[in-house]
XYZ file of C-alpha atoms in Angstrom:
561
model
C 87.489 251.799 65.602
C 85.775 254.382 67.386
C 85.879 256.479 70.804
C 82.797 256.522 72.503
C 81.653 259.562 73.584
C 82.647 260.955 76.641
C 81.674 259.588 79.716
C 81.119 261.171 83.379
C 84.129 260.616 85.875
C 81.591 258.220 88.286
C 80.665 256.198 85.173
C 82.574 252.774 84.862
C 84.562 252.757 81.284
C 83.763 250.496 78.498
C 86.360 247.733 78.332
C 86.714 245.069 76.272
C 89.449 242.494 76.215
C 91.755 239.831 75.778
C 91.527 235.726 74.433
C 88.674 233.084 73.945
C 89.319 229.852 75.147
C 88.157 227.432 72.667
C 86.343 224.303 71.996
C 87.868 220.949 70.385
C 89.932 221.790 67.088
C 93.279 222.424 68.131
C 94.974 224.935 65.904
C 97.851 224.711 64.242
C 101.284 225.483 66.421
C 103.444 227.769 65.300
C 106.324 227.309 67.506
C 109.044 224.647 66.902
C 108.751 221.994 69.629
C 107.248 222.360 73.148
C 109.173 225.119 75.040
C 110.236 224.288 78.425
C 108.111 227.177 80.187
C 104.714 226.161 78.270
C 102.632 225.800 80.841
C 103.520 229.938 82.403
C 102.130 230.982 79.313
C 98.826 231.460 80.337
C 99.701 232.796 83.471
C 102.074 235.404 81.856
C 99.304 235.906 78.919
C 96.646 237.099 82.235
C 99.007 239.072 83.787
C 100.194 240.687 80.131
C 95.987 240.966 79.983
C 95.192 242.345 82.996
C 97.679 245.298 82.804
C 96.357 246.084 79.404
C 92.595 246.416 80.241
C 93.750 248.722 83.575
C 96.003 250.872 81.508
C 93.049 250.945 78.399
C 90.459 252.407 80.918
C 92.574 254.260 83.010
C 93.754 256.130 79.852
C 90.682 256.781 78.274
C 89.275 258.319 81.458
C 91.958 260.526 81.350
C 90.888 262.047 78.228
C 87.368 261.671 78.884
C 86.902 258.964 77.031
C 86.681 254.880 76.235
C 89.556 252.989 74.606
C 90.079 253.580 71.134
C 92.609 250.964 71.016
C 91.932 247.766 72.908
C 95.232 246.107 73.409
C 94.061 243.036 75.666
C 92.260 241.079 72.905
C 94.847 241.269 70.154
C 97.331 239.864 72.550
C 94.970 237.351 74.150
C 93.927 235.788 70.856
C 97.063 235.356 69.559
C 98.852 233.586 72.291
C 95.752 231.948 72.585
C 95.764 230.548 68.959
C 99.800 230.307 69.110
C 100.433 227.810 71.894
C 97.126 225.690 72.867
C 97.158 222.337 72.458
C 93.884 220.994 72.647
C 90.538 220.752 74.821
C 92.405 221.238 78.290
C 94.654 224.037 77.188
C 91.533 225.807 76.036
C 89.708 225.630 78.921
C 92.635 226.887 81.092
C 93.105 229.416 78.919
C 89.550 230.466 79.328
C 89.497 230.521 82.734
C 92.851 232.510 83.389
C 91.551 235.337 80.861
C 88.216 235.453 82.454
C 90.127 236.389 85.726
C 92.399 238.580 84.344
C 89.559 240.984 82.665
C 88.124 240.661 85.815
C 90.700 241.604 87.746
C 91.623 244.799 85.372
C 88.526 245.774 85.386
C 88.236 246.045 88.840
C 91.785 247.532 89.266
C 90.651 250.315 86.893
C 87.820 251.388 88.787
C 84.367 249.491 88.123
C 82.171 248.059 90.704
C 82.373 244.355 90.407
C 78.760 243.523 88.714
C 79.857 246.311 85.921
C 83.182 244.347 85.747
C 81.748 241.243 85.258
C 79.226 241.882 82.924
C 82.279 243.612 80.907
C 84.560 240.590 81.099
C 81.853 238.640 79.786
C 81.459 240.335 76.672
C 85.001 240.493 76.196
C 85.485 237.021 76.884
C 82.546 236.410 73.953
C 84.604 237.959 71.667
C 87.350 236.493 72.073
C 86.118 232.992 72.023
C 84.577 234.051 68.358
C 88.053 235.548 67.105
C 89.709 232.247 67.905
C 86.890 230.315 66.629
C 86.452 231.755 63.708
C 90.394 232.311 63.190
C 90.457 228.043 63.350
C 87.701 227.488 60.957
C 88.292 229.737 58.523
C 92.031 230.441 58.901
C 93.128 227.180 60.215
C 96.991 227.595 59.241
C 97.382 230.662 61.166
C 99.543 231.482 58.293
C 99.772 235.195 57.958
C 102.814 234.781 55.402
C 100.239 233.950 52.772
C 97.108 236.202 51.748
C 94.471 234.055 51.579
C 96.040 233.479 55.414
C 96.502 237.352 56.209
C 92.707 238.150 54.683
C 90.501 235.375 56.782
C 92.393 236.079 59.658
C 91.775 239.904 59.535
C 88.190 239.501 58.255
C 87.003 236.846 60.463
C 88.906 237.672 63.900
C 89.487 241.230 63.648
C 86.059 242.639 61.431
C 83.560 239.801 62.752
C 84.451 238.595 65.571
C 83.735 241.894 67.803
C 80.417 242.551 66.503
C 78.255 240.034 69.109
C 80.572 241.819 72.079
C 79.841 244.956 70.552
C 76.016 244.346 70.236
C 75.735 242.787 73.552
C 77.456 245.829 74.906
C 74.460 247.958 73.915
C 72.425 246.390 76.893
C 75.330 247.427 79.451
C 75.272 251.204 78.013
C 71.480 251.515 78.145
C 71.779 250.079 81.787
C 74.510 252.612 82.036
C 71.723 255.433 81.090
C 73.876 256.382 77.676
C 71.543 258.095 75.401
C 74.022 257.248 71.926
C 73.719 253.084 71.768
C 75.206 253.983 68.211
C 78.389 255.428 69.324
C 78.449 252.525 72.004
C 78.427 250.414 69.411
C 81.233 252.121 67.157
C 83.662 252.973 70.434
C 83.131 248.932 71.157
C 83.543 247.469 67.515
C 86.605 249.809 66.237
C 88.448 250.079 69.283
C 88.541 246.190 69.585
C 88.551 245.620 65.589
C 91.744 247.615 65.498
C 93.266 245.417 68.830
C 92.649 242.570 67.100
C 94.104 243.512 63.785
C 97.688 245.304 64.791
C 98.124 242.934 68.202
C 96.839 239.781 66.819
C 99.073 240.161 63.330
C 102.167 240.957 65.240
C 101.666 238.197 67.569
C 100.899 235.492 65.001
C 103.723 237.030 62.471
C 106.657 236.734 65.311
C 107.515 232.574 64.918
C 110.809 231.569 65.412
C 111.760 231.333 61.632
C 110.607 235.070 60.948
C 112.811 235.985 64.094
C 115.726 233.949 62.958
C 115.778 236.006 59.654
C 115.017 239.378 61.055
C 117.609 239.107 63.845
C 120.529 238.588 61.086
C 122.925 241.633 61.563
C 122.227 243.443 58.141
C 118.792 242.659 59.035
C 118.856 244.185 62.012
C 120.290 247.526 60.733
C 118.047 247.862 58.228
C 115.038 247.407 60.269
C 116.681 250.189 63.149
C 117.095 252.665 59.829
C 113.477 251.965 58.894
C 111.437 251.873 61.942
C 113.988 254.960 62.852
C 112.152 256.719 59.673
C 108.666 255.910 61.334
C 108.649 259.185 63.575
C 110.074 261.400 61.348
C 107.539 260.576 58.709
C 104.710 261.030 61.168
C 106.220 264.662 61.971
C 106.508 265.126 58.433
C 102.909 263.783 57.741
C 100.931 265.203 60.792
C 102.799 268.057 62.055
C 100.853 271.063 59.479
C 97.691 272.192 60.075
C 96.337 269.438 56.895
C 97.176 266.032 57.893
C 99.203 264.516 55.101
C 98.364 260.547 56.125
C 99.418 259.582 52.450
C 103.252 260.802 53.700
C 103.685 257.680 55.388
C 103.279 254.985 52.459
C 105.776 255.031 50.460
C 108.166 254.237 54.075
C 105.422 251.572 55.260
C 105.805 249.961 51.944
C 109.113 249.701 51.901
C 109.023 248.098 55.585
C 106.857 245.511 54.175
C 109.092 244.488 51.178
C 112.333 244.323 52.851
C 110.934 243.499 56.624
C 108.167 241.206 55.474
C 104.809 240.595 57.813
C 106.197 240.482 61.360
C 108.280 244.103 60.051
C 105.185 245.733 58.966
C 102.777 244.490 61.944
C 105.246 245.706 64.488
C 105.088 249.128 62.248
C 101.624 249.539 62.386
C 100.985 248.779 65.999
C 103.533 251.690 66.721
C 101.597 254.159 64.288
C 98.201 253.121 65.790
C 99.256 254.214 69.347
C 101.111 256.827 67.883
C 97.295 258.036 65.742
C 95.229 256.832 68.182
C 96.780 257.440 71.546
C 97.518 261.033 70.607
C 93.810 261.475 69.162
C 92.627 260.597 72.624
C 94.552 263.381 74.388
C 94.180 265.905 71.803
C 97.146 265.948 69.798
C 96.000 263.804 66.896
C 96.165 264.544 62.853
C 93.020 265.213 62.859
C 91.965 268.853 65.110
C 88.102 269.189 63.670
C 84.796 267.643 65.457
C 84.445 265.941 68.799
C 86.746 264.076 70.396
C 85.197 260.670 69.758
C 85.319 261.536 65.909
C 88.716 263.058 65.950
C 89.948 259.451 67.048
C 87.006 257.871 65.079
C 88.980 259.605 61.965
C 92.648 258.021 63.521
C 90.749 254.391 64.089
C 89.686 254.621 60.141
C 92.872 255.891 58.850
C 94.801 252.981 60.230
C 92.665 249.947 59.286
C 91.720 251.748 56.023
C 94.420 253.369 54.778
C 97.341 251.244 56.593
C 96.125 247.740 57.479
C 96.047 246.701 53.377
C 99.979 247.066 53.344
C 99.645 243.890 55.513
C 98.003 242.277 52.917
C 101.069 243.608 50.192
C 103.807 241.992 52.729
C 101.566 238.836 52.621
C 101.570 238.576 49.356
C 105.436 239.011 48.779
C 106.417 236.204 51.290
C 103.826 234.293 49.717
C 105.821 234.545 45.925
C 108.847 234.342 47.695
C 107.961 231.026 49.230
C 106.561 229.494 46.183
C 109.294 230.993 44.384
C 111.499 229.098 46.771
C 109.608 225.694 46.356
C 109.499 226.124 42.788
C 113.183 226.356 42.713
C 114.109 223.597 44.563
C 111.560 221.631 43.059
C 113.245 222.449 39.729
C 116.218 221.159 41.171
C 114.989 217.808 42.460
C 113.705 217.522 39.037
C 117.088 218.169 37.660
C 118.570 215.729 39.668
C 116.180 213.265 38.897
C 116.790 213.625 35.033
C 120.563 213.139 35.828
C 119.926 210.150 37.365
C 117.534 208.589 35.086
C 120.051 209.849 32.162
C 122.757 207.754 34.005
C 120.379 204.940 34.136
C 119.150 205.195 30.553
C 122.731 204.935 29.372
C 124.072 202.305 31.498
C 121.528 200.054 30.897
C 121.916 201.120 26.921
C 125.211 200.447 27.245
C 125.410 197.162 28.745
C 122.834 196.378 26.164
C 124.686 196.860 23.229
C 127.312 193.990 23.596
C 125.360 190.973 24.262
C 122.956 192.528 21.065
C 125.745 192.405 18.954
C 126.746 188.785 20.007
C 122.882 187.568 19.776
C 123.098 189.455 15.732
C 125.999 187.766 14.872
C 124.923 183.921 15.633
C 122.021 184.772 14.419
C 123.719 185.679 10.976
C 125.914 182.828 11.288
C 122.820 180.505 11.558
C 120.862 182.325 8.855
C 123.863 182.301 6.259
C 124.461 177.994 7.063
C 127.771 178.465 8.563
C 126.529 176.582 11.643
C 124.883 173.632 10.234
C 122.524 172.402 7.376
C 118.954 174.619 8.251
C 115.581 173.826 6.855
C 113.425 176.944 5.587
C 111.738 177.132 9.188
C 114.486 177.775 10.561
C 116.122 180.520 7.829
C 112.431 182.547 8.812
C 113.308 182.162 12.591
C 116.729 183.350 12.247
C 115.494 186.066 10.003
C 112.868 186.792 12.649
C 115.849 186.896 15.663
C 118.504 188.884 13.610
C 115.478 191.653 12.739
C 114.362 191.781 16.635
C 118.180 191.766 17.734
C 118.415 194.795 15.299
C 115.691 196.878 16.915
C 116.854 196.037 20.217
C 119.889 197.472 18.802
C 118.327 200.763 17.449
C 116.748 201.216 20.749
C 120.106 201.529 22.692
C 121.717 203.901 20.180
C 118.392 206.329 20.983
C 118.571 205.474 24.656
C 122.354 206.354 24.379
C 121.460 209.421 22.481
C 118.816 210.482 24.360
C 120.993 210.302 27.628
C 123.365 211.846 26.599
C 121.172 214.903 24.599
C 119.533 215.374 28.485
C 122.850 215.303 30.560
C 124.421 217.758 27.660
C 127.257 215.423 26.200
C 125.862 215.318 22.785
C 127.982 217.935 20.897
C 126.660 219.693 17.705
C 128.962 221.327 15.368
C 127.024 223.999 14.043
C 127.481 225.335 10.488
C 126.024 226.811 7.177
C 124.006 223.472 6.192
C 122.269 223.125 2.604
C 118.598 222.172 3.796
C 117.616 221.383 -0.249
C 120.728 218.947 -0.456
C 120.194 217.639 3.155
C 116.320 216.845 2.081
C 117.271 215.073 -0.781
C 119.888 212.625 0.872
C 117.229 211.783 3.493
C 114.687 211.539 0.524
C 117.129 208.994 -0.612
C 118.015 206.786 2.069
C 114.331 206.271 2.860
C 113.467 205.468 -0.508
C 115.205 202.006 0.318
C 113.423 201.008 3.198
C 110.702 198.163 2.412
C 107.643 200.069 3.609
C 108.317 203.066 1.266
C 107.335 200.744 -1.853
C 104.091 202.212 -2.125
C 104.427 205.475 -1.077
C 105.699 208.098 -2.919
C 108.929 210.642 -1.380
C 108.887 214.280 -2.393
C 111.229 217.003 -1.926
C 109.392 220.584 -2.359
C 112.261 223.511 -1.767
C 110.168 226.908 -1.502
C 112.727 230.378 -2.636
C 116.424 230.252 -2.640
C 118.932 230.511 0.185
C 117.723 227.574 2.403
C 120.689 227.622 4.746
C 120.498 227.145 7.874
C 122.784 226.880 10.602
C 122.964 223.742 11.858
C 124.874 219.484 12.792
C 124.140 218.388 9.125
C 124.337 215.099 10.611
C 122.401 215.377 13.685
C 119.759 217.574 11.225
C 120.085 214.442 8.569
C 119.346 211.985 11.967
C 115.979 214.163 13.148
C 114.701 214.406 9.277
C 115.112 210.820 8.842
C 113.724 209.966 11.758
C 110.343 212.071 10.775
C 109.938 210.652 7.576
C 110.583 206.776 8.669
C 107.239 208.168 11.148
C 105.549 209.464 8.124
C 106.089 206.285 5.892
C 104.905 203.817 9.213
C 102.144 205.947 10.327
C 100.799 208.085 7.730
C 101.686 205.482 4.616
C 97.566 205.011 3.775
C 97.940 208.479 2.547
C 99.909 207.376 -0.213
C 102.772 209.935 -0.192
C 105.242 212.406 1.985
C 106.712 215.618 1.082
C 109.729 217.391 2.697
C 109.435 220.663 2.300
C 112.079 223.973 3.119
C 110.628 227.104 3.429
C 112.186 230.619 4.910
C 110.395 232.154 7.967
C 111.126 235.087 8.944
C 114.937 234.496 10.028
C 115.012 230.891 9.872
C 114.457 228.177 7.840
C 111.357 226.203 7.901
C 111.697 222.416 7.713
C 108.569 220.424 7.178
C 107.582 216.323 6.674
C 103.934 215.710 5.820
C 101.901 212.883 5.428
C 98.301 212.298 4.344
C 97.390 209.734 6.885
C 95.095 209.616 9.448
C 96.184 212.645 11.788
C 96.335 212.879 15.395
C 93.594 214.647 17.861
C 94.939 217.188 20.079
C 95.482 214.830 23.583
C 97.573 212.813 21.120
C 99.872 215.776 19.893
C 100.349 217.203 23.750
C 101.656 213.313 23.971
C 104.186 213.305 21.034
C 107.398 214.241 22.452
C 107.228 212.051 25.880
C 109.900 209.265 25.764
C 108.519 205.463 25.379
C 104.811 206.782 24.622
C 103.667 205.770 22.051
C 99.935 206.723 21.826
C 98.390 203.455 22.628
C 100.171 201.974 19.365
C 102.106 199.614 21.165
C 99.948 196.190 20.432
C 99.832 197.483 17.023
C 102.020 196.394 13.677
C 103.698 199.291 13.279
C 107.561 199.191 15.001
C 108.427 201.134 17.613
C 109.776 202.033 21.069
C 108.608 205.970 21.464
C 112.098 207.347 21.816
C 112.734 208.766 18.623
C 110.530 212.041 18.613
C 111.561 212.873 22.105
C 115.400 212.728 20.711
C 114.650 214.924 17.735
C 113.188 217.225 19.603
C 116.556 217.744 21.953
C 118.814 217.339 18.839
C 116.542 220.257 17.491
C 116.621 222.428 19.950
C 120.448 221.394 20.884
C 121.274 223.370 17.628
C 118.936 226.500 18.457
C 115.831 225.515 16.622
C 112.704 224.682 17.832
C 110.040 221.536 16.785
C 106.307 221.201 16.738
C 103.341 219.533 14.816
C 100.101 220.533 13.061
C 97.813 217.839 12.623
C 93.934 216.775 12.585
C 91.913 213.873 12.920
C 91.617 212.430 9.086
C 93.865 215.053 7.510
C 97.018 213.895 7.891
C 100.428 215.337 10.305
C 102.892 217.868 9.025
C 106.143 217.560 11.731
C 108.000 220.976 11.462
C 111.582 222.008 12.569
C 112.588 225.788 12.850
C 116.351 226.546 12.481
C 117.939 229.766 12.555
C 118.939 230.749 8.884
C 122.886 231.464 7.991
């Protein structure tokens, strides 16, 4: 933002000014509830306005120059876009600002056609901040940066540039021979308003107050904004202004203090910059006066204003931080719950299983009655389903209790060759292993690993029963042991028909079971999921390579002993 050059004591200052009223979309409010003295607010915003446009042009003609920081339209727009509710509350607002420029205008000096042809233009600009802050920053949100930057690019860059270029006409009618430095003393002076006023106002809501106003809050902020003048002495004070000084303490305002902590900050070191520029005892001591606070205007939205942007950006993570934390822990809760479901309803399974198994023994063995061989297939057919209604509590059970952390692993030096061999064994007795051929491949000596031998024994058998149901057109399975690095490799291969890579991101979700579930093959979907907790319940990890046509290899990695 720039001063304009300087004007003669009968000519009427530039002014520019305070809040748009606006049409339709009402944006969103930022205050909790609807505060008792609402309707003063935009009665208190046009007195707040008016004072600031006299004071603006009464201390630029001081120093011979406009306003090179233009107060009244960072505070209008952001009461504006803070508390109006609609159509109504637009137009009032509207109408009170329009009579408050007026009225400041007037108070400062300028005849009253000058005046109104000022509050005009101010009034234009204003309307387009708060416009353009509702379309393209709708949540007002300055706590995130996509929030911070449309705000600060549409409201504070943009939305001054029609006021500024429509203020051209008034300085020509004024007889000003620069339009360009018109144009410069309009734009940055009002820019810069905008920016520090506007991101104070819209940073201040009740929750950002409620945490600042804490008491070790409180005396941190006094020790840091306390540091604010002494770094400007230390920065400013030598002949070579030193604006750099003052980062490393406005950074640290924006970490601990957040947005509201660093916009407050920054409005103080643009009056600070700016207001001393206009009366001569700026940083910067070379050039004209207009360029001296030309070179203040610059240093604060160029070199200062991004820290706004860094303090956006860290409430921003902290918020999603916080979300993602107490999403975790809904999540958490949820698993508990559906563990405590999972083993009730296992649980309360189990007995009436056990009942169904044993009549339907009794009937298949005779014992109740003469049975024709109809009826020795049916029982046959109810004492297999009973079973594997039976199977599927036990790996419910486990698998509740492997997520709510009551499965306990004893973990010791475990003989992965032996281990492979026993599992080898028992599934060389189940009926669909007939035609497919077991092998144990052991790879180097000293495969021990530390692990639940009988939790291992569980997961390996578990993969291999897979292998032999799914992969049994290949015609064999090997179980191989291999060292990796510090562990021990465990793998189960089969040469069957593979699974595409939506299938393997699939393979450890509990009950899916990959669209197999009309199919022949026997199943519930529980067991991979329960390998992989018993696997990783004894510090290993599990995984699977596999392609279309070329089979699956299901590996385990356990740390070696």
């Amino acid at each position: 933002m720039i001063l304009s050059r300087a004007l003669n004591s009968d000519d009427p200052p530039i002014s520019s000014s305070t809040t748009p009223p606006e049409v339709g979309q009402k944006p969103v409010d930022l205050n909790d509830g609807v505060h008792p003295f609402q309707p003063l607010v935009p009665v208190l915003t046009g007195v707040a306005v008016a004072i600031l446009v006299a004071l603006a042009i009464a201390y630029g003609r001081s120093a011979g120059l406009v306003a090179g920081l233009w107060g009244a339209s960072g505070v209008a727009v952001a009461v504006w876009l803070r508390t109006s509710r609609g159509r109504n509350s637009d137009m009032t607002f509207a109408g009170v600002l329009t009579v408050s420029i007026l009225i400041g205008e007037i108070i400062a000096g300028n005849n009253p056609l000058l005046a109104l042809a000022f509050t005009i233009v101010n009034m234009i600009e204003i309307v387009a901040a708060v416009l353009l802050a509702r379309r393209f920053s709708p949540t007002l949100n300055l706590s995130s940066l996509n929030g911070a930057v449309s705000f600060l690019f549409f409201a504070a860059v943009l939305a001054p540039i029609p006021a500024a270029l429509a203020s051209l006409v008034i300085l020509n009618q004024m007889g000003q021979a620069d339009v360009w430095q018109g144009f410069q003393t309009w734009w940055f002076g009002h820019a810069l308003g905008i920016a520090v006023l506007g991101s104070m106002g819209l940073s201040l809501t009740r929750t950002t107050l409620a945490k600042l106003f804490r008491p070790a809050k409180m005396v941190e902020a006094a020790i840091l904004l306390g540091l604010v003048p002494v770094f400007y002495y230390v920065a400013f004070a030598g002949s070579i202004p030193m604006g750099f000084v003052l980062l490393p303490l406005l950074l640290a305002i924006a970490v601990r203090l957040g947005v509201a902590g660093i916009a407050f900050t920054l409005v103080v070191v643009s009056f600070l910059l700016v207001g001393g520029a206009m009366i001569g005892h700026g940083p910067y001591t070379q050039g004209s006066p207009p360029e001296q606070v030309l070179m203040a205007q610059m240093l604060v939205l160029i070199g200062y204003m991004p820290i706004l942007l860094v303090a956006s950006l860290l409430e921003e993570r902290d918020l999603l931080a916080e979300r993602a934390r107490l999403g975790r822990e809904r999540a958490e809760k949820a698993s508990e719950a559906k563990s405590r479901l999972l083993a009730n309803v296992a649980h309360e399974i189990k007995s009436p299983v056990a009942g169904i198994i044993g009549i339907g023994d009794l009937w298949r063995q005779g014992h109740l009655g003469p049975i024709t061989a109809q009826q020795t297939e049916m029982s046959e057919m109810l004492v297999t389903t009973a079973r594997q209604v039976e199977t599927l509590a036990h790996d419910l059970l486990d698998v509740a209790r492997a997520e709510s952390g009551a499965v306990r692993v004893e973990l010791r030096p475990t003989d992965i060759p032996g281990l492979l061999e026993d599992v080898r064994r028992t599934c060389l007795l189940r009926p669909d292993a007939d035609k497919v051929a077991i092998e144990v491949v052991c790879e180097g000596d000293g495969l021990i690993a530390i692990a639940d031998s009988q939790r291992l024994a569980q997961v390996l058998t578990n993969l291999t029963i897979n292998a032999l149901k799914y992969g049994s057109s290949g015609g064999r399975v090997i179980l191989r042991a291999l060292r990796e690095d510090d562990c021990v490799r465990i793998e189960v291969s089969d040469f069957g028909p593979g699974l595409s890579v939506q299938k393997q991101a699939q393979l450890f979700e509990p009950f899916n079971r990959l669209g197999l579930e009309r199919s022949t093959v026997e199943g519930h979907g529980v067991g991979l999921a329960l390998a992989k907790r018993l696997v990783e319940l004894q510090g290993g990890s599990i995984g699977v390579i596999s392609a279309p046509g070329e089979g699956a290899t299901f590996w385990a990695l356990l740390p070696k002993a």
